[in-house]
Amino acid sequence: MSVPRHWRESKRRYRLLGTKCKSCKKLHYPPRTVCSSCKSRDLEEYQFKGKGNIYSYTIIRNPPEGYTFCRPYAAALVELEEGEIVTAQITDCDLDHLEIGMPVEVVIRKLFAYGESGIIVYGYKFRPILPRK
Amino acid sequence: MKTIKDIGIYGYGAYVPMYRIKNSDIARVWGNDPERVPVKEKSVPGPDEDACTIACEASKNALLRADISPQKLGTVWVGTESKPYAVKPTATIVAEYLGATPSINAADWEFACKAGTEALQGAIAYVGSGMAEYALAVGVDTAQGQPSDALEYTAAAGGAAFIMGPSEGSLAEYEGSYSFVTDTPDFWRRQHEHYPKHASRFTGVPAYFSHITNATKTLCNELQREPNDYDYVIFHQPNAKFPMAAAKMLGVDKEKVIPGLISPYIGNTYAGSAMLGLSAVLDVAKPDDLVLCVSYGSGAGSDAFSFKITDKIIEARERAPNVKSYIARRVGIDYAMYARYREKIRM
């Protein structure tokens, strides 16, 4: 990914910032310029709350280059409270005890880095909900 | 020192990574006595965590407690000696993450373990002079200790964030602060070095104890108080022993230090240390309690702060996870996994 592309997408990746269609109320992540439901171009920014459940997941044991520092890790489809489904890594978890339906919350983490001298790409991941004491 | 306007802590937030390595395991690897270690265990950042991600979560928690729009922040100041980039501010990433850009003053501050409280002094001045309504200051580190060095037992990861704002509506009123600084080379890291060096026993009396006690006494004199007049006292926590020894020197009852003493469980989080201790105290303090927080940063200096808790604390503290929750979220790892996570294995 080029530096300008990272810069263009960083806000949405840091904050899970999507879009909401003003005419049919459909939510989108990633953000869109045309509504996938009613084709309206009248969209506004929508800040997802960042809570959801694991819809499905898999364990990545042979990650692509740049992601090996987290090996092995879980890649999941997370169904957000708002109903949208996003793809994300699950972090801070016991891979043997992940379950479909497990409640998760969004956090910001390092996604990858371009070697020792390139930029560090941060973005959203999900983790099991932090138990409160 | 006092501000022109009446101000206070409007929000605070903490973060501690979940991985822990026992000091006895570090001692075992290097052939030292596992019974004679400075803390029980220390926190270790996960492979996808760094000072920036820790600052983000602590700041988000502070914002939740402050219950204000991020656009109202006048500063995002991050105090750390573990910047992910040597050149490029951590604070711009934190500000973007929070949604506080672009009308914001964002910068990284450095003063070893007191970088965070240095930023807090700045935030106090910024709000206290009327330059901004709210200012965010963060203290965070993912400290590195050279393998087998004495510091490896305590160099830990964590951070805390504070939002200063108007006194009215604050969780704790600001009463005054003071900074005490001398040129004392007790600990340093040169450019391009992975690990810091230190002057062993020299880090004690002329460094930590001299600066902590001088800062505490001067602030107390300015406020016409004795250190033991406070209900809670937090000192920088390089280990479990130093803060208790400082309390004894200053005549502070140890029961007043224990609620904010977290180093026995997570180690020394450097720029996060005193600020995490202050967060732990804010998690339990009652309205009208008096709180004294004194940091220490090598090089060297101490910042001392005096706060009076308000009744707003009761509701606000529930809006984000407390320090106890992060300490309780604990996954033990062995030295091999620690070496991998901390990138001690160079290939």
Coordinates of C-alpha atoms in Angstrom, one line a residue:
Chain A
M1 CA 0.0 0.0 0.0
S2 CA 1.4 3.4 -0.9
V3 CA 1.8 6.2 1.6
P4 CA -0.8 8.4 0.0
R5 CA -3.3 5.5 0.0
H6 CA -2.6 4.8 3.7
W7 CA -3.2 8.5 4.4
R8 CA -6.5 8.6 2.4
E9 CA -7.8 5.6 4.4
S10 CA -6.3 6.2 7.8
K11 CA -9.2 8.0 9.4
R12 CA -11.7 5.3 8.5
R13 CA -9.3 2.6 9.6
Y14 CA -8.4 4.3 13.0
R15 CA -11.9 5.1 13.9
L16 CA -14.2 2.6 12.1
L17 CA -15.8 5.6 10.3
G18 CA -18.4 4.6 7.7
T19 CA -21.2 6.2 5.9
K20 CA -25.0 6.4 6.3
C21 CA -27.4 6.9 3.4
K22 CA -29.6 9.9 4.1
S23 CA -32.4 8.6 2.1
C24 CA -32.7 4.9 3.0
K25 CA -30.6 4.9 6.3
K26 CA -28.4 2.1 5.1
L27 CA -25.0 2.0 6.9
H28 CA -21.8 1.0 5.1
Y29 CA -18.3 0.1 6.0
P30 CA -16.0 0.8 4.3
P31 CA -17.5 4.2 3.5
R32 CA -19.1 4.6 0.1
T33 CA -19.9 7.4 -2.3
V34 CA -23.1 5.7 -3.7
C35 CA -25.5 3.8 -1.4
S36 CA -25.3 0.0 -2.1
S37 CA -29.0 -0.3 -1.4
C38 CA -30.8 2.7 -3.0
K39 CA -28.0 4.1 -5.2
S40 CA -28.4 7.5 -3.6
R41 CA -25.4 9.8 -3.5
D42 CA -26.6 11.7 -0.5
L43 CA -24.5 10.0 2.2
E44 CA -23.1 11.3 5.5
E45 CA -20.2 10.1 7.8
Y46 CA -21.3 7.5 10.4
Q47 CA -19.2 6.6 13.5
F48 CA -19.8 2.9 14.2
K49 CA -20.1 2.2 18.0
G50 CA -17.4 -0.5 17.8
K51 CA -19.2 -3.3 19.5
G52 CA -20.4 -6.5 17.9
N53 CA -20.2 -10.3 17.9
I54 CA -18.0 -12.8 16.0
Y55 CA -20.1 -13.9 13.0
S56 CA -17.4 -16.4 11.8
Y57 CA -13.6 -16.7 12.1
T58 CA -10.6 -18.6 10.9
I59 CA -7.1 -19.0 12.3
I60 CA -4.3 -17.7 10.1
R61 CA -1.2 -19.8 10.5
N62 CA 0.6 -18.8 7.3
P63 CA 0.1 -15.1 7.0
P64 CA 1.2 -13.0 4.1
E65 CA 4.5 -11.1 4.3
G66 CA 4.3 -8.2 6.8
Y67 CA 1.8 -9.9 9.1
T68 CA 4.1 -12.7 10.6
F69 CA 4.8 -10.7 13.8
C70 CA 1.3 -11.6 15.0
R71 CA 1.3 -15.3 13.8
P72 CA -0.9 -17.2 14.6
Y73 CA -3.9 -14.8 14.6
A74 CA -7.6 -14.9 14.1
A75 CA -9.3 -13.2 11.2
A76 CA -13.0 -12.8 11.7
L77 CA -16.2 -11.5 10.3
V78 CA -17.6 -9.2 13.0
E79 CA -21.3 -8.4 13.0
L80 CA -21.5 -4.9 14.5
E81 CA -24.4 -3.8 16.8
E82 CA -25.7 -1.7 13.8
G83 CA -26.0 -4.9 11.7
E84 CA -23.1 -4.4 9.3
I85 CA -20.4 -7.0 9.0
V86 CA -16.7 -6.1 8.8
T87 CA -13.6 -8.2 8.4
A88 CA -11.0 -7.7 11.1
Q89 CA -8.3 -9.5 13.2
I90 CA -9.2 -10.5 16.7
T91 CA -6.4 -9.6 19.1
D92 CA -5.7 -10.1 22.9
C93 CA -7.5 -13.4 22.7
D94 CA -7.0 -17.1 23.4
L95 CA -7.3 -18.7 20.0
D96 CA -8.5 -22.0 21.5
H97 CA -11.4 -20.3 23.1
L98 CA -12.8 -18.1 20.3
E99 CA -16.5 -18.8 19.6
I100 CA -19.0 -17.7 17.0
G101 CA -21.3 -15.2 18.7
M102 CA -18.6 -14.0 21.2
P103 CA -19.0 -10.3 22.0
V104 CA -16.1 -8.2 20.9
E105 CA -15.1 -4.5 21.0
V106 CA -13.0 -2.4 18.6
V107 CA -9.4 -1.3 19.5
I108 CA -6.6 0.3 17.5
R109 CA -3.5 -1.7 16.9
K110 CA -0.5 -2.0 14.6
L111 CA -1.7 -3.8 11.4
F112 CA 1.7 -4.0 9.7
A113 CA 4.9 -2.0 9.1
Y114 CA 7.0 -1.5 6.0
G115 CA 10.1 -3.0 7.4
E116 CA 12.4 -1.2 9.9
S117 CA 12.3 2.1 8.0
G118 CA 8.9 2.4 6.4
I119 CA 5.6 3.7 7.8
I120 CA 3.7 1.9 10.5
V121 CA 0.1 1.2 9.5
Y122 CA -2.4 1.4 12.4
G123 CA -6.0 0.3 12.2
Y124 CA -8.9 -1.4 13.9
K125 CA -9.0 -4.9 15.3
F126 CA -11.4 -6.4 17.8
R127 CA -10.9 -8.0 21.1
P128 CA -13.1 -9.9 23.6
I129 CA -15.0 -7.4 25.7
L130 CA -12.8 -6.3 28.6
P131 CA -14.3 -7.6 31.9
R132 CA -14.9 -4.8 34.3
K133 CA -13.8 -5.1 38.0
Chain B
M1 CA 2.6 27.3 40.9
K2 CA -1.0 28.2 40.3
T3 CA -3.1 29.0 37.3
I4 CA -5.0 32.3 36.5
K5 CA -8.2 30.4 35.9
D6 CA -9.7 27.7 38.2
I7 CA -9.2 24.4 36.5
G8 CA -9.4 20.7 37.3
I9 CA -9.1 17.1 35.9
Y10 CA -12.1 16.7 33.6
G11 CA -11.4 13.2 32.5
Y12 CA -8.8 10.4 33.0
G13 CA -8.1 7.1 31.4
A14 CA -5.7 4.2 31.8
Y15 CA -4.4 1.3 29.7
V16 CA -2.2 -1.7 30.6
P17 CA -1.4 -4.5 28.1
M18 CA -2.6 -7.9 29.2
Y19 CA 0.7 -9.9 29.0
R20 CA 2.8 -10.5 32.1
I21 CA 6.2 -12.0 32.7
K22 CA 7.1 -13.0 36.3
N23 CA 10.3 -11.5 37.7
S24 CA 11.2 -15.0 38.9
D25 CA 11.3 -16.2 35.3
I26 CA 13.7 -13.4 34.3
A27 CA 15.9 -14.2 37.3
R28 CA 15.9 -17.9 36.3
V29 CA 17.1 -17.2 32.8
W30 CA 20.0 -15.0 33.9
G31 CA 21.0 -17.2 36.9
N32 CA 19.9 -14.7 39.6
D33 CA 18.0 -15.4 42.8
P34 CA 14.3 -15.6 42.0
E35 CA 13.4 -14.6 45.5
R36 CA 15.4 -11.3 45.3
V37 CA 13.5 -9.4 42.6
P38 CA 12.1 -5.8 42.6
V39 CA 8.5 -6.6 41.6
K40 CA 6.3 -9.7 41.3
E41 CA 5.7 -9.4 37.6
K42 CA 5.7 -6.8 34.8
S43 CA 3.4 -6.0 31.9
V44 CA 4.5 -6.8 28.4
P45 CA 2.9 -5.2 25.3
G46 CA 1.4 -7.6 22.7
P47 CA 3.1 -7.8 19.3
D48 CA 0.6 -5.4 17.8
E49 CA 0.9 -2.8 20.6
D50 CA 3.2 0.2 21.0
A51 CA 3.2 3.5 22.8
C52 CA 0.8 4.9 20.2
T53 CA -1.9 2.2 20.5
I54 CA -1.6 2.4 24.3
A55 CA -1.9 6.2 24.2
C56 CA -5.0 5.9 22.0
E57 CA -6.9 3.6 24.4
A58 CA -6.0 5.6 27.5
S59 CA -7.0 8.8 25.8
K60 CA -10.3 7.3 24.6
N61 CA -11.1 6.3 28.2
A62 CA -10.2 9.9 29.3
L63 CA -12.6 11.3 26.7
L64 CA -15.4 8.9 27.8
R65 CA -15.0 10.1 31.3
A66 CA -14.8 13.8 30.3
D67 CA -17.9 13.3 28.2
I68 CA -16.9 16.1 25.8
S69 CA -16.5 16.3 22.0
P70 CA -12.9 15.6 20.9
Q71 CA -13.2 18.7 18.8
K72 CA -13.1 20.7 22.1
L73 CA -9.6 19.6 22.9
G74 CA -6.9 22.2 22.5
T75 CA -4.0 19.8 22.9
V76 CA -3.0 16.2 22.4
W77 CA 0.3 15.9 24.1
V78 CA 2.0 12.6 24.4
G79 CA 4.9 12.1 26.9
T80 CA 7.0 9.1 26.1
E81 CA 10.5 7.7 25.5
S82 CA 9.2 4.9 23.4
K83 CA 8.1 6.8 20.3
P84 CA 7.2 4.4 17.5
Y85 CA 8.9 6.8 15.1
A86 CA 12.1 8.6 15.9
V87 CA 10.9 11.5 13.7
K88 CA 7.1 11.8 13.3
P89 CA 4.8 12.7 16.2
T90 CA 2.9 10.0 18.0
A91 CA 0.4 12.7 19.0
T92 CA -0.9 13.3 15.5
I93 CA -1.9 9.6 15.2
V94 CA -3.6 9.8 18.6
A95 CA -5.4 13.1 17.7
E96 CA -6.6 11.6 14.4
Y97 CA -7.8 8.5 16.2
L98 CA -9.7 10.6 18.7
G99 CA -11.3 12.8 16.0
A100 CA -9.6 15.9 17.5
T101 CA -7.9 17.1 14.3
P102 CA -7.2 19.6 12.7
S103 CA -7.7 22.6 15.2
I104 CA -5.3 21.1 17.7
N105 CA -1.8 21.5 19.2
A106 CA -0.3 18.0 19.0
A107 CA 3.2 17.1 20.0
D108 CA 5.4 14.4 21.7
W109 CA 7.2 15.3 24.9
E110 CA 10.3 13.7 26.3
F111 CA 11.7 13.7 29.8
A112 CA 12.3 10.0 30.6
C113 CA 9.7 8.8 33.2
K114 CA 8.2 12.3 33.8
A115 CA 7.5 13.0 30.1
G116 CA 3.8 12.5 30.8
T117 CA 3.6 14.8 33.9
E118 CA 5.7 17.4 32.0
A119 CA 2.9 17.3 29.3
L120 CA 0.4 17.6 32.1
Q121 CA 2.0 20.7 33.5
G122 CA 1.8 22.1 30.0
A123 CA -1.9 21.1 29.7
I124 CA -2.6 22.8 33.1
A125 CA -0.9 26.0 31.9
Y126 CA -2.8 25.9 28.5
V127 CA -6.2 25.6 30.2
G128 CA -5.3 27.7 33.2
S129 CA -4.3 30.6 31.0
G130 CA -7.4 30.4 28.8
M131 CA -5.6 29.2 25.6
A132 CA -8.0 26.2 25.4
E133 CA -11.1 25.0 27.3
Y134 CA -9.7 21.5 27.5
A135 CA -6.3 20.0 27.1
L136 CA -5.2 16.3 26.9
A137 CA -1.9 15.1 28.2
V138 CA -0.8 11.4 28.1
G139 CA 2.1 9.6 29.8
V140 CA 2.9 6.3 28.1
D141 CA 5.8 3.9 27.6
T142 CA 6.7 0.5 26.3
A143 CA 10.0 0.5 28.2
Q144 CA 12.9 -1.7 27.2
G145 CA 15.5 -3.1 29.6
Q146 CA 18.7 -4.6 28.3
P147 CA 18.6 -8.4 28.7
S148 CA 20.1 -9.4 32.1
D149 CA 20.3 -5.8 33.3
A150 CA 18.7 -4.8 36.6
L151 CA 16.2 -2.7 34.6
E152 CA 14.9 -5.7 32.7
Y153 CA 13.0 -6.8 35.8
T154 CA 10.9 -3.7 35.9
A155 CA 10.8 -2.0 32.4
A156 CA 7.1 -2.4 31.6
A157 CA 4.3 -1.0 29.3
G158 CA 1.2 1.1 30.1
G159 CA -0.1 4.6 30.1
A160 CA -2.6 7.1 31.4
A161 CA -4.3 10.1 29.9
F162 CA -5.7 13.2 31.6
I163 CA -8.0 15.9 30.3
M164 CA -7.7 19.2 32.1
G165 CA -10.7 21.6 31.9
P166 CA -12.6 24.2 33.8
S167 CA -12.8 23.6 37.6
E168 CA -16.6 23.7 37.4
G169 CA -17.7 20.2 36.4
S170 CA -14.3 18.7 37.0
L171 CA -13.6 15.4 38.8
A172 CA -10.8 16.8 40.8
E173 CA -10.0 20.5 41.4
Y174 CA -6.4 21.6 40.7
E175 CA -4.8 23.2 43.8
G176 CA -1.3 23.8 42.6
S177 CA 1.8 22.2 41.1
Y178 CA 5.6 22.5 41.1
S179 CA 8.5 21.2 39.1
F180 CA 12.0 20.6 40.5
V181 CA 14.8 19.9 37.9
T182 CA 18.6 19.5 38.0
D183 CA 21.1 18.1 35.5
T184 CA 21.6 14.7 37.0
P185 CA 22.8 11.9 34.6
D186 CA 21.4 8.8 36.3
F187 CA 19.8 7.2 33.2
W188 CA 20.1 7.8 29.5
R189 CA 19.9 6.3 26.0
R190 CA 22.0 7.6 23.2
Q191 CA 20.8 7.8 19.6
H192 CA 20.5 4.5 17.7
E193 CA 20.9 2.5 20.9
H194 CA 18.2 -0.1 21.7
Y195 CA 18.6 -0.1 25.4
P196 CA 19.2 2.6 28.1
K197 CA 22.2 2.8 30.4
H198 CA 22.1 3.8 34.1
A199 CA 24.4 4.8 36.9
S200 CA 23.3 1.9 39.2
R201 CA 23.1 3.0 42.8
F202 CA 23.5 6.7 41.8
T203 CA 19.8 6.4 40.6
G204 CA 18.7 6.4 44.3
V205 CA 19.6 9.2 46.7
P206 CA 21.0 12.0 44.4
A207 CA 18.4 11.2 41.7
Y208 CA 15.0 9.7 42.7
F209 CA 14.9 10.6 46.4
S210 CA 16.4 14.1 46.1
H211 CA 14.0 15.2 43.4
I212 CA 10.9 13.5 44.8
T213 CA 11.4 14.9 48.3
N214 CA 12.3 18.4 47.2
A215 CA 9.3 18.7 44.8
T216 CA 7.0 17.3 47.5
K217 CA 8.2 19.6 50.2
T218 CA 8.2 22.7 48.1
L219 CA 4.7 22.2 46.8
C220 CA 3.5 21.4 50.3
N221 CA 5.1 24.6 51.6
E222 CA 3.4 26.6 48.9
L223 CA 0.1 25.2 49.9
Q224 CA 0.8 25.4 53.6
R225 CA 0.4 21.7 54.1
E226 CA 2.3 18.7 55.3
P227 CA 2.7 15.7 53.0
N228 CA 0.8 13.5 55.4
D229 CA -2.2 15.9 55.3
Y230 CA -3.1 14.2 52.0
D231 CA -5.5 11.3 51.9
Y232 CA -3.7 9.7 48.9
V233 CA -0.1 10.1 47.8
I234 CA 1.4 8.8 44.6
F235 CA 5.1 8.7 43.8
H236 CA 6.8 7.6 40.7
Q237 CA 7.2 3.8 40.9
P238 CA 10.5 2.4 39.4
N239 CA 10.0 -0.6 41.7
A240 CA 7.9 -1.5 44.8
K241 CA 10.5 -0.3 47.3
F242 CA 11.4 3.3 46.3
P243 CA 7.9 4.9 46.7
M244 CA 7.5 3.4 50.1
A245 CA 10.9 4.6 51.2
A246 CA 10.1 8.2 49.9
A247 CA 6.9 8.1 51.9
K248 CA 8.8 7.2 55.0
M249 CA 11.3 10.0 54.4
L250 CA 8.4 12.5 54.0
G251 CA 6.4 11.2 57.0
V252 CA 3.5 9.9 54.8
D253 CA 1.6 6.9 56.2
K254 CA 2.1 3.9 54.0
E255 CA -1.7 3.3 53.8
K256 CA -2.0 6.5 51.8
V257 CA 0.5 5.2 49.2
I258 CA -0.7 1.7 48.7
P259 CA -3.9 2.4 46.7
G260 CA -1.9 4.1 44.0
L261 CA 1.0 1.7 44.2
I262 CA 0.7 -0.6 41.1
S263 CA 4.4 -1.3 40.3
P264 CA 4.4 -4.6 42.3
Y265 CA 1.8 -6.0 39.8
I266 CA 2.8 -4.4 36.4
G267 CA 6.3 -3.0 36.9
N268 CA 7.6 0.4 36.0
T269 CA 5.6 1.9 33.1
Y270 CA 8.0 4.9 33.0
A271 CA 6.1 8.0 31.7
G272 CA 2.9 6.1 32.6
S273 CA 3.9 5.2 36.1
A274 CA 2.8 8.1 38.3
M275 CA -0.1 8.9 36.0
L276 CA -1.4 5.3 36.2
G277 CA -1.0 5.5 40.0
L278 CA -3.0 8.7 40.0
S279 CA -5.7 7.0 37.8
A280 CA -5.8 4.0 40.3
V281 CA -6.4 6.6 43.1
L282 CA -9.1 8.4 41.2
D283 CA -10.8 5.0 40.7
V284 CA -11.3 4.8 44.5
A285 CA -11.1 8.3 46.1
K286 CA -14.1 10.0 47.7
P287 CA -15.3 13.6 47.2
D288 CA -13.2 16.1 49.2
D289 CA -10.2 13.7 49.4
L290 CA -6.9 15.4 48.9
V291 CA -4.5 13.8 46.4
L292 CA -0.8 14.5 46.0
C293 CA 1.0 13.0 42.9
V294 CA 4.8 13.4 42.4
S295 CA 6.5 12.0 39.3
Y296 CA 10.2 11.4 38.7
G297 CA 12.1 11.5 35.4
S298 CA 15.7 10.6 35.0
G299 CA 18.0 13.3 33.9
A300 CA 16.4 14.6 36.2
G301 CA 13.3 16.1 37.7
S302 CA 10.0 15.8 39.5
D303 CA 6.6 17.3 39.0
A304 CA 4.3 17.6 42.0
F305 CA 0.5 18.1 41.7
S306 CA -2.2 18.7 44.3
F307 CA -5.8 17.9 43.6
K308 CA -9.1 17.9 45.6
I309 CA -11.7 15.3 44.5
T310 CA -15.2 16.5 43.7
D311 CA -18.5 14.7 43.8
K312 CA -18.4 14.4 39.9
I313 CA -15.9 11.6 40.3
I314 CA -18.6 9.0 41.4
E315 CA -20.5 9.1 38.1
A316 CA -17.6 9.8 35.8
R317 CA -15.3 6.9 36.9
E318 CA -18.0 4.4 35.7
R319 CA -17.8 5.6 32.1
A320 CA -14.5 3.7 31.4
P321 CA -12.6 0.7 32.6
N322 CA -10.7 1.2 35.9
V323 CA -7.0 0.4 36.4
K324 CA -7.9 -2.7 38.4
S325 CA -9.8 -4.2 35.4
Y326 CA -6.7 -3.8 33.2
I327 CA -4.4 -5.3 35.9
A328 CA -6.8 -8.2 36.4
R329 CA -6.8 -9.0 32.6
R330 CA -3.6 -11.0 32.8
V331 CA -2.0 -13.6 30.6
G332 CA 1.3 -15.0 31.8
I333 CA 4.0 -15.6 29.2
D334 CA 7.5 -17.1 29.5
Y335 CA 10.8 -15.6 28.7
A336 CA 10.8 -17.0 25.1
M337 CA 7.5 -15.3 24.2
Y338 CA 8.6 -12.1 26.0
A339 CA 11.8 -12.1 23.9
R340 CA 9.7 -12.4 20.8
Y341 CA 7.1 -9.8 21.7
R342 CA 9.8 -7.3 22.8
E343 CA 11.8 -8.0 19.6
K344 CA 14.8 -9.0 21.6
I345 CA 15.6 -11.7 19.0
R346 CA 17.4 -9.9 16.2
M347 CA 17.5 -11.8 12.9

